[in-house]
PDB file of C-alpha atoms and ligand atoms in Angstrom:
ATOM      1  CA  MET A 483     -24.905  14.563  16.493  1.00 94.00           C
ATOM      2  CA  ASN A 484     -22.903  17.646  17.512  1.00 97.00           C
ATOM      3  CA  ILE A 485     -19.120  17.539  17.378  1.00 97.00           C
ATOM      4  CA  TYR A 486     -17.111  19.770  19.650  1.00 98.00           C
ATOM      5  CA  LEU A 487     -13.555  20.147  18.447  1.00 98.00           C
ATOM      6  CA  ASP A 488     -10.467  21.345  20.284  1.00 98.00           C
ATOM      7  CA  ILE A 489      -7.463  22.500  18.253  1.00 98.00           C
ATOM      8  CA  ASP A 490      -4.268  22.258  20.308  1.00 98.00           C
ATOM      9  CA  GLY A 491      -3.408  18.664  21.091  1.00 98.00           C
ATOM     10  CA  VAL A 492      -6.156  17.471  18.681  1.00 98.00           C
ATOM     11  CA  LEU A 493      -5.542  19.048  15.255  1.00 98.00           C
ATOM     12  CA  ARG A 494      -2.242  20.827  16.018  1.00 97.00           C
ATOM     13  CA  GLY A 495       0.823  19.801  18.022  1.00 97.00           C
ATOM     14  CA  VAL A 496       0.144  16.097  17.835  1.00 97.00           C
ATOM     15  CA  ALA A 497       2.272  12.990  17.158  1.00 98.00           C
ATOM     16  CA  SER A 498      -0.231  11.637  14.613  1.00 98.00           C
ATOM     17  CA  PRO A 499       0.910  11.764  10.991  1.00 98.00           C
ATOM     18  CA  VAL A 500      -0.485  14.844   9.282  1.00 98.00           C
ATOM     19  CA  GLN A 501      -2.343  12.689   6.696  1.00 98.00           C
ATOM     20  CA  ASP A 502      -4.241  11.041   9.547  1.00 98.00           C
ATOM     21  CA  VAL A 503      -5.224  14.443  11.004  1.00 98.00           C
ATOM     22  CA  VAL A 504      -6.291  15.530   7.510  1.00 98.00           C
ATOM     23  CA  GLU A 505      -8.399  12.388   7.158  1.00 98.00           C
ATOM     24  CA  LEU A 506     -10.038  13.017  10.549  1.00 98.00           C
ATOM     25  CA  LEU A 507     -10.900  16.640   9.779  1.00 98.00           C
ATOM     26  CA  GLU A 508     -12.094  15.834   6.220  1.00 98.00           C
ATOM     27  CA  TYR A 509     -14.384  13.157   7.654  1.00 98.00           C
ATOM     28  CA  ILE A 510     -15.807  15.626  10.155  1.00 98.00           C
ATOM     29  CA  LEU A 511     -16.407  18.275   7.499  1.00 98.00           C
ATOM     30  CA  ALA A 512     -18.006  15.769   5.123  1.00 98.00           C
ATOM     31  CA  ASN A 513     -20.280  14.033   7.648  1.00 97.00           C
ATOM     32  CA  PHE A 514     -21.115  16.693  10.223  1.00 97.00           C
ATOM     33  CA  PRO A 515     -20.987  19.965   8.258  1.00 97.00           C
ATOM     34  CA  ASP A 516     -23.957  21.483  10.077  1.00 97.00           C
ATOM     35  CA  SER A 517     -23.162  20.336  13.591  1.00 97.00           C
ATOM     36  CA  THR A 518     -19.458  20.812  14.290  1.00 98.00           C
ATOM     37  CA  TYR A 519     -18.287  23.523  16.710  1.00 98.00           C
ATOM     38  CA  TRP A 520     -14.891  24.785  17.775  1.00 98.00           C
ATOM     39  CA  LEU A 521     -14.408  24.324  21.455  1.00 97.00           C
ATOM     40  CA  THR A 522     -11.024  25.848  22.072  1.00 97.00           C
ATOM     41  CA  THR A 523      -9.411  28.759  23.819  1.00 94.00           C
ATOM     42  CA  HIS A 524      -8.771  30.140  20.313  1.00 95.00           C
ATOM     43  CA  CYS A 525     -12.468  30.883  20.081  1.00 94.00           C
ATOM     44  CA  ARG A 526     -14.430  32.895  22.636  1.00 88.00           C
ATOM     45  CA  GLN A 527     -17.275  35.367  22.627  1.00 81.00           C
ATOM     46  CA  ASP A 528     -15.180  38.293  21.475  1.00 83.00           C
ATOM     47  CA  TYR A 529     -12.836  36.620  19.067  1.00 91.00           C
ATOM     48  CA  ASN A 530     -12.327  33.651  16.779  1.00 94.00           C
ATOM     49  CA  HIS A 531      -8.638  32.965  16.168  1.00 96.00           C
ATOM     50  CA  THR A 532      -9.156  29.401  15.011  1.00 97.00           C
ATOM     51  CA  ARG A 533      -8.200  30.088  11.385  1.00 97.00           C
ATOM     52  CA  ALA A 534      -4.939  31.746  12.439  1.00 97.00           C
ATOM     53  CA  ALA A 535      -4.184  28.892  14.822  1.00 97.00           C
ATOM     54  CA  LEU A 536      -4.771  26.271  12.145  1.00 97.00           C
ATOM     55  CA  LEU A 537      -2.804  28.123   9.500  1.00 97.00           C
ATOM     56  CA  ASN A 538       0.070  27.905  11.938  1.00 96.00           C
ATOM     57  CA  SER A 539       0.071  24.075  11.680  1.00 96.00           C
ATOM     58  CA  ASN A 540       1.026  21.424   9.215  1.00 94.00           C
ATOM     59  CA  LEU A 541      -2.476  21.166   7.761  1.00 98.00           C
ATOM     60  CA  PRO A 542      -3.046  22.073   4.118  1.00 98.00           C
ATOM     61  CA  LYS A 543      -4.132  25.709   3.707  1.00 98.00           C
ATOM     62  CA  ASP A 544      -7.179  24.831   1.574  1.00 98.00           C
ATOM     63  CA  LEU A 545      -8.439  22.410   4.269  1.00 98.00           C
ATOM     64  CA  VAL A 546      -7.950  25.106   6.915  1.00 98.00           C
ATOM     65  CA  GLU A 547      -9.960  27.571   4.832  1.00 98.00           C
ATOM     66  CA  ARG A 548     -12.785  25.071   4.354  1.00 98.00           C
ATOM     67  CA  ALA A 549     -12.837  24.138   8.040  1.00 98.00           C
ATOM     68  CA  SER A 550     -12.910  27.845   8.901  1.00 97.00           C
ATOM     69  CA  THR A 551     -16.084  28.367   6.923  1.00 97.00           C
ATOM     70  CA  ILE A 552     -17.840  25.136   7.956  1.00 98.00           C
ATOM     71  CA  VAL A 553     -17.044  24.708  11.653  1.00 98.00           C
ATOM     72  CA  LYS A 554     -19.091  27.052  13.827  1.00 97.00           C
ATOM     73  CA  PRO A 555     -17.719  29.133  16.669  1.00 95.00           C
ATOM     74  CA  SER A 556     -18.767  28.487  20.215  1.00 94.00           C
ATOM     75  CA  ASN A 557     -18.448  30.529  23.315  1.00 89.00           C
ATOM     76  CA  PHE A 558     -17.482  29.783  26.913  1.00 92.00           C
ATOM     77  CA  ALA A 559     -16.181  31.872  29.754  1.00 89.00           C
ATOM     78  CA  VAL A 560     -14.495  29.408  32.075  1.00 91.00           C
ATOM     79  CA  LEU A 561     -15.692  25.866  31.497  1.00 96.00           C
ATOM     80  CA  LYS A 562     -15.877  24.452  28.002  1.00 97.00           C
ATOM     81  CA  THR A 563     -18.977  22.510  29.126  1.00 97.00           C
ATOM     82  CA  ASP A 564     -20.821  25.898  29.218  1.00 96.00           C
ATOM     83  CA  ALA A 565     -20.808  25.848  25.388  1.00 96.00           C
ATOM     84  CA  ILE A 566     -22.181  22.369  25.087  1.00 97.00           C
ATOM     85  CA  ASP A 567     -25.813  21.768  24.139  1.00 97.00           C
ATOM     86  CA  PHE A 568     -26.772  18.919  26.444  1.00 97.00           C
ATOM     87  CA  GLU A 569     -30.182  18.514  24.752  1.00 96.00           C
ATOM     88  CA  LYS A 570     -28.441  17.003  21.732  1.00 96.00           C
ATOM     89  CA  PRO A 571     -26.206  13.971  21.367  1.00 95.00           C
ATOM     90  CA  PHE A 572     -22.594  15.048  21.058  1.00 96.00           C
ATOM     91  CA  ILE A 573     -19.027  13.969  21.051  1.00 97.00           C
ATOM     92  CA  TRP A 574     -16.295  16.212  22.410  1.00 98.00           C
ATOM     93  CA  LEU A 575     -12.751  15.676  21.136  1.00 98.00           C
ATOM     94  CA  ASP A 576     -10.243  17.209  23.529  1.00 98.00           C
ATOM     95  CA  ASP A 577      -6.826  16.436  25.013  1.00 98.00           C
ATOM     96  CA  ASN A 578      -7.857  17.808  28.346  1.00 97.00           C
ATOM     97  CA  LEU A 579     -10.689  17.661  30.879  1.00 97.00           C
ATOM     98  CA  PHE A 580     -10.743  19.878  33.953  1.00 96.00           C
ATOM     99  CA  GLU A 581     -12.031  18.355  37.131  1.00 98.00           C
ATOM    100  CA  SER A 582     -14.889  20.905  37.194  1.00 98.00           C
ATOM    101  CA  GLU A 583     -15.784  19.981  33.615  1.00 98.00           C
ATOM    102  CA  ARG A 584     -15.692  16.277  34.496  1.00 98.00           C
ATOM    103  CA  LYS A 585     -18.183  16.964  37.298  1.00 98.00           C
ATOM    104  CA  VAL A 586     -20.581  18.669  34.883  1.00 98.00           C
ATOM    105  CA  LEU A 587     -20.387  15.782  32.427  1.00 98.00           C
ATOM    106  CA  GLU A 588     -20.872  13.247  35.247  1.00 98.00           C
ATOM    107  CA  SER A 589     -23.870  15.099  36.622  1.00 98.00           C
ATOM    108  CA  ARG A 590     -25.448  14.876  33.169  1.00 97.00           C
ATOM    109  CA  ASN A 591     -24.466  11.254  32.692  1.00 97.00           C
ATOM    110  CA  CYS A 592     -22.373  11.942  29.627  1.00 96.00           C
ATOM    111  CA  LEU A 593     -18.757  11.532  30.676  1.00 97.00           C
ATOM    112  CA  SER A 594     -18.310   9.049  27.887  1.00 96.00           C
ATOM    113  CA  ASN A 595     -19.185  11.749  25.317  1.00 97.00           C
ATOM    114  CA  HIS A 596     -15.803  13.281  26.086  1.00 98.00           C
ATOM    115  CA  PHE A 597     -13.099  11.502  24.007  1.00 97.00           C
ATOM    116  CA  LEU A 598      -9.710  12.137  25.615  1.00 97.00           C
ATOM    117  CA  MET A 599      -7.171  12.643  22.889  1.00 97.00           C
ATOM    118  CA  ASN A 600      -3.562  11.804  23.654  1.00 98.00           C
ATOM    119  CA  PRO A 601      -1.327  14.084  21.538  1.00 97.00           C
ATOM    120  CA  ARG A 602       1.686  11.843  22.160  1.00 98.00           C
ATOM    121  CA  ASP A 603      -0.015   8.829  20.673  1.00 98.00           C
ATOM    122  CA  PRO A 604       0.768   8.550  16.952  1.00 98.00           C
ATOM    123  CA  GLU A 605      -2.430   6.525  16.471  1.00 98.00           C
ATOM    124  CA  MET A 606      -4.619   9.160  18.109  1.00 98.00           C
ATOM    125  CA  ALA A 607      -6.123  10.719  14.948  1.00 98.00           C
ATOM    126  CA  LYS A 608      -6.845   7.226  13.603  1.00 98.00           C
ATOM    127  CA  LYS A 609      -8.572   6.214  16.836  1.00 98.00           C
ATOM    128  CA  ALA A 610     -10.729   9.374  16.820  1.00 98.00           C
ATOM    129  CA  LEU A 611     -11.711   8.750  13.211  1.00 98.00           C
ATOM    130  CA  MET A 612     -12.700   5.141  14.046  1.00 97.00           C
ATOM    131  CA  LEU A 613     -14.760   6.365  16.963  1.00 96.00           C
ATOM    132  CA  LEU A 614     -16.651   8.890  14.767  1.00 97.00           C
ATOM    133  CA  LYS A 615     -17.263   6.288  12.052  1.00 96.00           C
ATOM    134  CA  ASN A 616     -18.615   3.847  14.644  1.00 94.00           C
ATOM    135  CA  LEU A 617     -20.892   6.474  16.161  1.00 91.00           C
ATOM    136  CA  LYS A 618     -22.174   7.485  12.729  1.00 89.00           C
ATOM    137  CA  GLU A 619     -22.992   3.863  12.027  1.00 89.00           C
ATOM    138  CA  GLU A 620     -24.761   3.410  15.421  1.00 86.00           C
ATOM    139  CA  ASN A 621     -26.827   6.474  14.789  1.00 78.00           C
ATOM    140  CA  ALA A 622     -27.785   5.271  11.287  1.00 79.00           C
ATOM    141  CA  ASN A 623     -28.956   1.974  12.862  1.00 77.00           C
ATOM    142  CA  THR A 624     -30.927   3.765  15.584  1.00 68.00           C
ATOM    143  CA  TYR A 625     -33.019   6.033  13.339  1.00 54.00           C
TER     144      TYR A 625
HETATM  145 MG1   MG B1290      -6.195  21.160  23.804  1.00 55.43          MG
END
């Protein structure tokens, strides 16, 4: 399963306690090390500013360094959905969804693969972690 990960409103600038965000990111790195991609305006074709963005957060520096080597860059011009590989199962963690992106997801019958993060919800990181754990379990049962 591919994981697409936004930064602002997901890993940074959120009401969730930092230890919950750490736990979420650690879980992703441990369980999806080969299939996690940045999907954020901090990462485009010409540049990858994800490390700098994450260093400018409350996350521990060593975790940021590990995430920076493990999570792969992605590239999109206008719509984040342009960077998504629809041939593979995926979950996309983001605090936003443009109407045009929603239409793309709907046309491909995968609107539910977008998990809308609410940065103002202190339970958000916990909820995302629970979602990923459940999906991991479902996948394990399917194959
Ligand atoms: Mg965001």
